[in-house]
mmCIF file of C-alpha atoms and ligand atoms in Angstrom:
data_model
loop_
_atom_site.group_PDB
_atom_site.id
_atom_site.type_symbol
_atom_site.label_atom_id
_atom_site.label_comp_id
_atom_site.label_asym_id
_atom_site.label_seq_id
_atom_site.Cartn_x
_atom_site.Cartn_y
_atom_site.Cartn_z
ATOM 1 C CA GLY A 1133 -49.981 -0.126 -8.272
ATOM 2 C CA ALA A 1134 -47.249 1.377 -6.081
ATOM 3 C CA LYS A 1135 -48.159 -0.648 -2.761
ATOM 4 C CA ASP A 1136 -47.818 -3.709 -5.296
ATOM 5 C CA GLU A 1137 -44.691 -1.929 -6.416
ATOM 6 C CA GLY A 1138 -42.779 -2.113 -2.872
ATOM 7 C CA ARG A 1139 -43.721 -5.818 -2.252
ATOM 8 C CA ASN A 1140 -42.559 -6.633 -4.695
ATOM 9 C CA HIS A 1141 -39.130 -4.928 -3.173
ATOM 10 C CA PHE A 1142 -39.453 -6.065 -0.356
ATOM 11 C CA LYS A 1143 -39.429 -9.842 -1.680
ATOM 12 C CA TYR A 1144 -36.955 -9.076 -3.659
ATOM 13 C CA PHE A 1145 -34.943 -7.839 -1.055
ATOM 14 C CA THR A 1146 -35.462 -10.803 0.856
ATOM 15 C CA GLN A 1147 -34.985 -13.027 -1.057
ATOM 16 C CA GLU A 1148 -30.888 -12.204 -1.281
ATOM 17 C CA MET A 1149 -30.512 -11.055 1.791
ATOM 18 C CA ASN A 1150 -31.991 -15.094 2.853
ATOM 19 C CA LEU A 1151 -28.666 -15.873 0.233
ATOM 20 C CA ALA A 1152 -25.908 -13.779 2.008
ATOM 21 C CA LEU A 1153 -28.089 -15.177 4.913
ATOM 22 C CA ILE A 1154 -27.757 -18.990 4.006
ATOM 23 C CA GLU A 1155 -24.457 -18.797 2.497
ATOM 24 C CA ARG A 1156 -22.957 -17.139 5.928
ATOM 25 C CA LEU A 1157 -24.873 -19.897 8.145
ATOM 26 C CA GLY A 1158 -23.722 -22.483 6.164
ATOM 27 C CA MET A 1159 -19.823 -21.150 5.840
ATOM 28 C CA GLU A 1160 -20.304 -21.435 9.525
ATOM 29 C CA ARG A 1161 -21.779 -24.447 10.491
ATOM 30 C CA ASP A 1162 -18.586 -25.780 8.886
ATOM 31 C CA LEU A 1163 -15.932 -23.842 9.888
ATOM 32 C CA ARG A 1164 -16.897 -24.934 13.711
ATOM 33 C CA ARG A 1165 -16.839 -28.860 12.018
ATOM 34 C CA ALA A 1166 -13.532 -27.773 10.048
ATOM 35 C CA VAL A 1167 -11.726 -26.843 13.283
ATOM 36 C CA ALA A 1168 -13.195 -30.236 15.698
ATOM 37 C CA ASN A 1169 -12.241 -32.167 12.404
ATOM 38 C CA ASP A 1170 -8.868 -30.557 11.668
ATOM 39 C CA GLU A 1171 -9.464 -29.472 8.519
ATOM 40 C CA PHE A 1172 -6.822 -26.832 7.858
ATOM 41 C CA CYS A 1173 -3.007 -26.773 6.467
ATOM 42 C CA LEU A 1174 -0.284 -24.352 6.381
ATOM 43 C CA PHE A 1175 1.318 -23.653 2.922
ATOM 44 C CA TYR A 1176 4.770 -21.585 2.838
ATOM 45 C CA GLN A 1177 5.922 -19.009 1.119
ATOM 46 C CA PRO A 1178 9.873 -18.075 0.535
ATOM 47 C CA VAL A 1179 11.093 -14.705 1.481
ATOM 48 C CA VAL A 1180 14.421 -14.271 -0.671
ATOM 49 C CA ASP A 1181 17.279 -11.791 0.228
ATOM 50 C CA MET A 1182 17.648 -9.700 -3.137
ATOM 51 C CA GLU A 1183 20.882 -8.345 -2.193
ATOM 52 C CA SER A 1184 22.406 -12.177 -1.926
ATOM 53 C CA GLY A 1185 19.626 -14.488 -3.529
ATOM 54 C CA GLU A 1186 19.402 -16.416 -0.163
ATOM 55 C CA VAL A 1187 16.350 -17.975 1.474
ATOM 56 C CA THR A 1188 16.173 -16.110 4.674
ATOM 57 C CA SER A 1189 12.351 -17.026 5.636
ATOM 58 C CA LEU A 1190 9.349 -18.730 5.315
ATOM 59 C CA GLU A 1191 5.474 -16.867 5.579
ATOM 60 C CA ALA A 1192 2.419 -19.261 6.959
ATOM 61 C CA LEU A 1193 -0.071 -18.710 5.113
ATOM 62 C CA LEU A 1194 -3.182 -20.464 6.657
ATOM 63 C CA ARG A 1195 -5.633 -23.206 4.453
ATOM 64 C CA TRP A 1196 -9.270 -24.582 4.788
ATOM 65 C CA GLN A 1197 -8.862 -28.110 3.331
ATOM 66 C CA ASP A 1198 -13.251 -28.655 2.742
ATOM 67 C CA PRO A 1199 -13.703 -31.647 1.297
ATOM 68 C CA GLU A 1200 -16.333 -30.575 -0.611
ATOM 69 C CA GLN A 1201 -15.727 -27.302 -1.925
ATOM 70 C CA GLY A 1202 -11.397 -27.731 -2.100
ATOM 71 C CA LEU A 1203 -9.256 -25.378 -0.293
ATOM 72 C CA VAL A 1204 -10.759 -22.154 0.595
ATOM 73 C CA SER A 1205 -8.341 -19.010 0.258
ATOM 74 C CA PRO A 1206 -8.141 -17.278 3.527
ATOM 75 C CA VAL A 1207 -9.473 -13.875 2.301
ATOM 76 C CA ARG A 1208 -12.391 -15.781 2.392
ATOM 77 C CA PHE A 1209 -12.826 -17.198 5.410
ATOM 78 C CA ILE A 1210 -10.717 -15.798 8.118
ATOM 79 C CA PRO A 1211 -12.797 -12.733 8.352
ATOM 80 C CA VAL A 1212 -16.267 -15.204 9.074
ATOM 81 C CA ALA A 1213 -14.026 -17.027 11.818
ATOM 82 C CA GLU A 1214 -12.676 -13.643 12.554
ATOM 83 C CA ASP A 1215 -16.785 -12.354 13.620
ATOM 84 C CA MET A 1216 -16.893 -15.997 15.582
ATOM 85 C CA GLY A 1217 -14.572 -15.339 17.428
ATOM 86 C CA LEU A 1218 -12.188 -18.634 15.801
ATOM 87 C CA MET A 1219 -9.230 -16.955 15.453
ATOM 88 C CA GLY A 1220 -8.070 -17.926 18.969
ATOM 89 C CA GLU A 1221 -8.095 -21.044 18.448
ATOM 90 C CA LEU A 1222 -6.715 -21.607 14.855
ATOM 91 C CA GLY A 1223 -4.415 -18.299 15.387
ATOM 92 C CA GLN A 1224 -3.018 -20.878 17.996
ATOM 93 C CA TRP A 1225 -3.289 -23.599 15.963
ATOM 94 C CA VAL A 1226 -1.176 -21.865 13.141
ATOM 95 C CA MET A 1227 1.457 -20.827 15.635
ATOM 96 C CA ASP A 1228 2.247 -24.184 17.647
ATOM 97 C CA LYS A 1229 2.260 -25.969 13.578
ATOM 98 C CA ALA A 1230 4.360 -23.280 12.424
ATOM 99 C CA LEU A 1231 6.791 -23.436 14.916
ATOM 100 C CA ALA A 1232 6.403 -27.685 14.147
ATOM 101 C CA ASP A 1233 7.419 -27.492 10.927
ATOM 102 C CA LEU A 1234 10.012 -25.183 11.380
ATOM 103 C CA ALA A 1235 11.954 -27.125 14.118
ATOM 104 C CA ARG A 1236 11.807 -30.377 11.803
ATOM 105 C CA LEU A 1237 14.060 -28.020 9.205
ATOM 106 C CA HIS A 1238 16.203 -27.037 11.559
ATOM 107 C CA ALA A 1239 17.128 -30.299 12.705
ATOM 108 C CA MET A 1240 17.451 -30.702 9.033
ATOM 109 C CA GLY A 1241 19.892 -27.926 8.645
ATOM 110 C CA PHE A 1242 17.610 -25.093 7.181
ATOM 111 C CA GLY A 1243 18.227 -22.087 9.141
ATOM 112 C CA LEU A 1244 15.311 -19.991 8.280
ATOM 113 C CA SER A 1245 13.084 -17.382 9.911
ATOM 114 C CA MET A 1246 9.665 -18.140 9.829
ATOM 115 C CA ALA A 1247 7.163 -15.681 9.457
ATOM 116 C CA ILE A 1248 3.156 -15.509 11.027
ATOM 117 C CA ASN A 1249 0.186 -13.365 10.943
ATOM 118 C CA VAL A 1250 -2.079 -12.374 13.575
ATOM 119 C CA SER A 1251 -5.880 -11.146 13.351
ATOM 120 C CA ALA A 1252 -6.442 -8.125 15.969
ATOM 121 C CA CYS A 1253 -8.734 -10.216 17.533
ATOM 122 C CA GLN A 1254 -4.880 -12.122 18.686
ATOM 123 C CA CYS A 1255 -3.618 -8.870 20.168
ATOM 124 C CA HIS A 1256 -6.625 -7.596 22.367
ATOM 125 C CA CYS A 1257 -7.503 -11.670 23.928
ATOM 126 C CA LYS A 1258 -6.281 -10.621 27.261
ATOM 127 C CA ARG A 1259 -6.943 -14.401 29.163
ATOM 128 C CA GLN A 1260 -3.910 -15.527 28.280
ATOM 129 C CA SER A 1261 -1.479 -12.673 26.229
ATOM 130 C CA LEU A 1262 -0.333 -13.193 22.741
ATOM 131 C CA ASP A 1263 3.288 -12.483 24.073
ATOM 132 C CA GLU A 1264 2.434 -15.140 26.599
ATOM 133 C CA GLN A 1265 1.006 -18.215 23.788
ATOM 134 C CA LEU A 1266 4.127 -17.416 21.569
ATOM 135 C CA ARG A 1267 6.227 -17.465 24.563
ATOM 136 C CA SER A 1268 5.123 -21.113 25.652
ATOM 137 C CA ALA A 1269 5.318 -22.054 21.900
ATOM 138 C CA LEU A 1270 8.582 -21.328 21.025
ATOM 139 C CA SER A 1271 9.760 -23.093 24.038
ATOM 140 C CA ARG A 1272 7.897 -26.435 23.370
ATOM 141 C CA HIS A 1273 9.644 -26.473 20.232
ATOM 142 C CA GLY A 1274 12.490 -25.105 21.403
ATOM 143 C CA ILE A 1275 13.187 -22.286 18.417
ATOM 144 C CA ALA A 1276 14.811 -19.045 19.371
ATOM 145 C CA PRO A 1277 12.900 -16.258 19.313
ATOM 146 C CA ARG A 1278 14.410 -13.950 16.725
ATOM 147 C CA HIS A 1279 13.769 -17.008 14.154
ATOM 148 C CA LEU A 1280 9.518 -16.472 14.151
ATOM 149 C CA HIS A 1281 8.602 -12.727 13.243
ATOM 150 C CA VAL A 1282 4.451 -11.779 13.594
ATOM 151 C CA GLU A 1283 3.200 -9.993 11.354
ATOM 152 C CA ILE A 1284 0.290 -7.833 11.974
ATOM 153 C CA THR A 1285 -1.871 -5.084 9.795
ATOM 154 C CA GLU A 1286 -2.289 -1.177 10.460
ATOM 155 C CA SER A 1287 -5.898 -1.969 12.006
ATOM 156 C CA LEU A 1288 -4.366 -3.244 14.700
ATOM 157 C CA LEU A 1289 -2.264 -0.425 15.700
ATOM 158 C CA LEU A 1290 -5.919 1.550 14.707
ATOM 159 C CA ASP A 1291 -7.524 0.077 17.915
ATOM 160 C CA ASN A 1292 -5.105 2.079 20.085
ATOM 161 C CA SER A 1293 -5.297 0.538 23.003
ATOM 162 C CA HIS A 1294 -3.069 0.613 25.487
ATOM 163 C CA HIS A 1295 -3.380 -3.637 26.368
ATOM 164 C CA CYS A 1296 -2.707 -3.650 22.142
ATOM 165 C CA LEU A 1297 0.939 -1.308 22.750
ATOM 166 C CA GLU A 1298 1.433 -3.449 25.794
ATOM 167 C CA THR A 1299 1.657 -6.422 24.217
ATOM 168 C CA LEU A 1300 3.213 -5.293 21.520
ATOM 169 C CA ASN A 1301 6.190 -4.185 23.320
ATOM 170 C CA ASN A 1302 6.128 -7.700 25.498
ATOM 171 C CA ILE A 1303 6.468 -9.403 21.436
ATOM 172 C CA ARG A 1304 9.284 -7.351 21.037
ATOM 173 C CA ASP A 1305 11.020 -7.657 24.091
ATOM 174 C CA LEU A 1306 10.905 -11.469 23.877
ATOM 175 C CA GLY A 1307 13.053 -10.889 20.592
ATOM 176 C CA CYS A 1308 10.344 -11.541 17.829
ATOM 177 C CA ALA A 1309 10.445 -8.981 15.235
ATOM 178 C CA ILE A 1310 7.128 -7.322 14.562
ATOM 179 C CA TYR A 1311 6.458 -6.534 10.382
ATOM 180 C CA LEU A 1312 3.773 -4.596 9.158
ATOM 181 C CA ASP A 1313 1.806 -6.053 6.835
ATOM 182 C CA ASP A 1314 0.249 -4.392 3.694
ATOM 183 C CA PHE A 1315 1.601 -1.350 4.150
ATOM 184 C CA GLY A 1316 -0.291 1.607 2.823
ATOM 185 C CA THR A 1317 -3.762 0.154 1.851
ATOM 186 C CA GLY A 1318 -5.054 0.874 5.539
ATOM 187 C CA TYR A 1319 -6.342 4.213 7.678
ATOM 188 C CA SER A 1320 -3.218 4.323 10.572
ATOM 189 C CA SER A 1321 -0.872 7.677 10.355
ATOM 190 C CA LEU A 1322 2.776 7.289 10.247
ATOM 191 C CA SER A 1323 2.252 8.057 13.326
ATOM 192 C CA TYR A 1324 1.935 5.025 14.499
ATOM 193 C CA LEU A 1325 5.678 3.604 12.582
ATOM 194 C CA LYS A 1326 6.842 5.417 15.933
ATOM 195 C CA LYS A 1327 5.019 4.156 18.390
ATOM 196 C CA PHE A 1328 4.689 1.254 17.821
ATOM 197 C CA PRO A 1329 7.444 -1.819 17.568
ATOM 198 C CA ILE A 1330 7.612 -2.615 14.477
ATOM 199 C CA SER A 1331 11.509 -3.897 12.738
ATOM 200 C CA ALA A 1332 9.369 -3.945 9.170
ATOM 201 C CA ILE A 1333 7.328 -3.142 6.313
ATOM 202 C CA LYS A 1334 5.749 -5.196 3.892
ATOM 203 C CA ILE A 1335 5.125 -2.716 0.962
ATOM 204 C CA ASP A 1336 1.899 -4.653 0.019
ATOM 205 C CA LYS A 1337 1.460 -6.062 -3.642
ATOM 206 C CA SER A 1338 -1.279 -3.306 -5.280
ATOM 207 C CA PHE A 1339 1.388 -1.139 -5.424
ATOM 208 C CA VAL A 1340 3.655 -4.406 -7.014
ATOM 209 C CA GLU A 1341 1.511 -4.968 -9.115
ATOM 210 C CA GLN A 1342 2.674 -2.517 -12.084
ATOM 211 C CA LEU A 1343 5.577 -2.250 -11.738
ATOM 212 C CA PRO A 1344 7.940 -0.876 -13.161
ATOM 213 C CA GLY A 1345 5.906 1.202 -15.699
ATOM 214 C CA CYS A 1346 3.607 2.521 -13.574
ATOM 215 C CA GLU A 1347 5.105 6.425 -11.516
ATOM 216 C CA SER A 1348 3.287 6.296 -8.831
ATOM 217 C CA ASP A 1349 3.071 3.668 -7.566
ATOM 218 C CA ALA A 1350 6.622 3.274 -8.276
ATOM 219 C CA SER A 1351 7.247 7.603 -6.315
ATOM 220 C CA LEU A 1352 4.966 5.825 -3.652
ATOM 221 C CA VAL A 1353 7.617 2.440 -3.334
ATOM 222 C CA ARG A 1354 10.405 5.270 -3.316
ATOM 223 C CA ALA A 1355 8.261 6.881 -0.996
ATOM 224 C CA ILE A 1356 8.171 4.287 1.567
ATOM 225 C CA VAL A 1357 11.145 2.995 1.350
ATOM 226 C CA ASN A 1358 13.132 5.796 1.890
ATOM 227 C CA MET A 1359 10.952 6.413 5.253
ATOM 228 C CA GLY A 1360 11.108 2.462 6.479
ATOM 229 C CA LYS A 1361 14.971 3.056 5.839
ATOM 230 C CA SER A 1362 15.195 6.155 7.338
ATOM 231 C CA LEU A 1363 13.924 5.037 10.521
ATOM 232 C CA GLY A 1364 15.960 1.814 10.332
ATOM 233 C CA MET A 1365 13.334 -0.428 9.408
ATOM 234 C CA LYS A 1366 13.784 -3.583 6.923
ATOM 235 C CA LEU A 1367 11.251 -3.524 3.632
ATOM 236 C CA VAL A 1368 9.823 -6.376 2.764
ATOM 237 C CA ALA A 1369 8.155 -6.255 -0.903
ATOM 238 C CA GLU A 1370 4.988 -8.520 -1.160
ATOM 239 C CA GLY A 1371 3.518 -9.553 -5.124
ATOM 240 C CA ILE A 1372 6.909 -9.691 -6.872
ATOM 241 C CA GLU A 1373 6.338 -11.807 -9.872
ATOM 242 C CA SER A 1374 9.322 -10.902 -12.424
ATOM 243 C CA LYS A 1375 12.551 -10.046 -12.678
ATOM 244 C CA ASP A 1376 12.028 -6.142 -13.320
ATOM 245 C CA GLN A 1377 9.952 -5.801 -10.765
ATOM 246 C CA GLN A 1378 13.153 -7.585 -8.835
ATOM 247 C CA ALA A 1379 14.924 -5.618 -10.426
ATOM 248 C CA PHE A 1380 12.903 -1.708 -9.327
ATOM 249 C CA LEU A 1381 12.321 -2.943 -5.979
ATOM 250 C CA GLN A 1382 16.217 -3.611 -5.165
ATOM 251 C CA ALA A 1383 17.380 -0.209 -6.852
ATOM 252 C CA LEU A 1384 14.900 1.420 -4.347
ATOM 253 C CA GLY A 1385 16.453 -0.259 -1.770
ATOM 254 C CA SER A 1386 14.353 -3.005 -0.215
ATOM 255 C CA GLN A 1387 16.854 -6.263 0.281
ATOM 256 C CA PHE A 1388 14.146 -8.531 0.935
ATOM 257 C CA GLY A 1389 11.419 -9.830 -1.882
ATOM 258 C CA GLN A 1390 7.616 -12.694 -2.119
ATOM 259 C CA GLY A 1391 5.926 -13.892 -4.900
ATOM 260 C CA TYR A 1392 5.381 -15.742 -7.459
ATOM 261 C CA LEU A 1393 8.997 -14.920 -9.034
ATOM 262 C CA TYR A 1394 10.536 -16.793 -6.274
ATOM 263 C CA SER A 1395 8.464 -19.777 -5.562
ATOM 264 C CA ARG A 1396 4.361 -19.961 -4.695
ATOM 265 C CA PRO A 1397 3.247 -21.132 -0.895
ATOM 266 C CA LEU A 1398 3.998 -24.723 -1.111
ATOM 267 C CA PRO A 1399 2.338 -27.099 0.977
ATOM 268 C CA PHE A 1400 5.154 -28.854 3.735
ATOM 269 C CA ASP A 1401 6.007 -31.715 0.819
ATOM 270 C CA GLU A 1402 6.421 -29.401 -1.668
ATOM 271 C CA LEU A 1403 8.703 -27.110 0.150
ATOM 272 C CA LEU A 1404 11.294 -29.148 1.157
ATOM 273 C CA PRO A 1405 12.354 -30.331 -2.734
ATOM 274 C CA TRP A 1406 11.836 -27.149 -3.596
ATOM 275 C CA LEU A 1407 14.421 -25.406 -0.514
ATOM 276 C CA GLU A 1408 17.154 -28.248 -1.684
ATOM 277 C CA ARG A 1409 16.604 -27.916 -4.759
ATOM 278 C CA ARG A 1410 17.166 -24.225 -4.728
ATOM 279 C CA GLN A 1411 20.259 -25.439 -2.288
ATOM 280 C CA HIS A 1412 22.320 -27.392 -5.169
ATOM 281 C CA SER A 1413 21.376 -24.540 -8.048
ATOM 282 C CA SER A 1414 23.026 -21.488 -6.010
ATOM 283 C CA SER A 1415 26.467 -20.416 -5.378
ATOM 284 C CA ASP A 1416 23.803 -18.669 -3.102
ATOM 285 C CA GLY A 1417 23.086 -21.444 -0.191
ATOM 286 C CA PHE A 1418 21.319 -20.348 2.461
ATOM 287 C CA ALA A 1419 21.860 -18.552 5.674
ATOM 288 C CA CYS A 1420 23.496 -20.067 8.321
ATOM 289 C CA GLN A 1421 21.770 -21.738 11.855
ATOM 290 C CA ASN A 1422 23.238 -18.510 13.629
ATOM 291 C CA SER A 1423 22.969 -16.212 11.960
HETATM 292 P P1 C2E B 1795 -0.602 -11.449 3.313
HETATM 293 O O1 C2E B 1795 0.078 -11.683 5.060
HETATM 294 O O2 C2E B 1795 -0.901 -10.632 2.889
HETATM 295 O O3 C2E B 1795 0.290 -12.819 2.482
HETATM 296 C C1 C2E B 1795 0.084 -12.518 1.313
HETATM 297 C C2 C2E B 1795 -0.516 -12.672 0.243
HETATM 298 O O4 C2E B 1795 -0.261 -12.657 -1.368
HETATM 299 C C3 C2E B 1795 -0.650 -14.048 0.206
HETATM 300 O O5 C2E B 1795 -2.753 -15.200 -0.772
HETATM 301 C C4 C2E B 1795 -0.195 -15.468 -1.034
HETATM 302 O O6 C2E B 1795 -0.289 -16.639 -1.457
HETATM 303 C C5 C2E B 1795 -0.669 -14.101 -2.470
HETATM 304 N N1 C2E B 1795 0.586 -13.866 -2.612
HETATM 305 C C6 C2E B 1795 2.172 -14.232 -2.529
HETATM 306 N N2 C2E B 1795 2.742 -14.105 -3.668
HETATM 307 C C7 C2E B 1795 1.980 -13.211 -4.878
HETATM 308 C C8 C2E B 1795 2.483 -13.375 -5.719
HETATM 309 O O7 C2E B 1795 3.365 -12.929 -6.467
HETATM 310 N N3 C2E B 1795 2.159 -12.180 -7.083
HETATM 311 C C9 C2E B 1795 0.384 -12.676 -6.773
HETATM 312 N N4 C2E B 1795 -1.359 -12.241 -7.009
HETATM 313 N N5 C2E B 1795 -0.182 -12.784 -4.654
HETATM 314 C C10 C2E B 1795 0.233 -13.084 -4.110
HETATM 315 P P2 C2E B 1795 -2.813 -15.841 0.581
HETATM 316 O O8 C2E B 1795 -2.436 -17.188 1.106
HETATM 317 O O9 C2E B 1795 -4.106 -15.744 0.338
HETATM 318 O O10 C2E B 1795 -3.758 -14.985 2.210
HETATM 319 C C11 C2E B 1795 -4.242 -14.262 2.051
HETATM 320 C C12 C2E B 1795 -4.410 -13.654 3.041
HETATM 321 O O11 C2E B 1795 -4.681 -14.605 4.514
HETATM 322 C C13 C2E B 1795 -2.725 -12.884 4.183
HETATM 323 O O12 C2E B 1795 -2.118 -11.777 2.748
HETATM 324 C C14 C2E B 1795 -3.230 -12.964 5.318
HETATM 325 O O13 C2E B 1795 -3.514 -11.718 5.552
HETATM 326 C C15 C2E B 1795 -4.132 -13.574 5.270
HETATM 327 N N6 C2E B 1795 -3.576 -14.622 6.398
HETATM 328 C C16 C2E B 1795 -3.245 -15.719 6.290
HETATM 329 N N7 C2E B 1795 -2.735 -17.055 6.630
HETATM 330 C C17 C2E B 1795 -3.947 -15.956 8.043
HETATM 331 C C18 C2E B 1795 -3.447 -16.740 9.393
HETATM 332 O O14 C2E B 1795 -2.761 -17.927 9.250
HETATM 333 N N8 C2E B 1795 -3.341 -15.302 10.440
HETATM 334 C C19 C2E B 1795 -3.967 -14.591 9.840
HETATM 335 N N9 C2E B 1795 -4.748 -14.220 11.052
HETATM 336 N N10 C2E B 1795 -4.619 -13.975 8.216
HETATM 337 C C20 C2E B 1795 -3.593 -15.164 7.615
HETATM 338 MG MG1 MG B 1796 1.587 -11.674 5.652
HETATM 339 MG MG1 MG B 1797 0.712 -8.774 2.947
HETATM 340 MG MG1 MG B 1798 -2.773 -9.089 2.372
#
């Protein structure tokens, strides 16, 4: 009867819930072990000045090397790490590792900049504020602040706290540029663009994917580029996979580009030969050390 059916639904529901819960608890346990055992690494993806062809910077992208699952995407584990309160520690590790590798690249004569992604919770930390963490990491590794870009997402701005605005202003005053990542996918209002110290906009790859064919995406990108330019911001297009996309974005006025067309994110050991090959094969060369 109806009573049995209800019971069956309940049973089905709890089974599904149990599965999700077990999976989640498993990931939490594995992540705790991963932090203890140093199972993380960074991949680096080049950002190219489409006008000159030069590689100007690298974006550090976090990977989890799980002994059983292999490389785990940050899209899967970062939200869990954030919920668990692990992102403060992990973010600090990212900062340190990315700057250590950048110092190695500078020592080899590659005058590149580095971009790191930060979670909202890193900006909220009051024990040691994010700008203080950045300042001390930069000095530990002997890197000039102008060589570090900090990528934030719109969700961080939404939260609208005074502490957050102050932290971002301090980061800007320190000399690091703040990039607004995944632009156009969040819910923030455009007024945030003038309230917060944003130097550059990264056009989300979802708007780039169907270019140049898709007229509505083309209109959106055109509007984003024009708005960004009139506010004096740099523009970086993400997810460029084809020459057509590159030509189109460049024609619209996005100066910088990033995507599989140039390179996938690479582990440091593969990045070096990539940079060397590119330096030798193109007459473009690289940005000089003090640019
Ligand atoms: P994001 O910062 O927007 O990074 C760009 C993502 O697009 C990367 O995914 C990159 O591998 C991917 N991508 C680059 N070029 C192409 C392309 O041509 N086509 C396509 N389809 N994809 C491309 P990834 O590495 O999986 O990272 C995903 C997101 O995880 C990042 O998005 C970022 O929001 C977050 N993330 C990564 N590392 C960190 C970190 O250290 N800290 C924090 N808080 N978040 C991170
Ligand atoms: Mg990013
Ligand atoms: Mg992005
Ligand atoms: Mg993204």
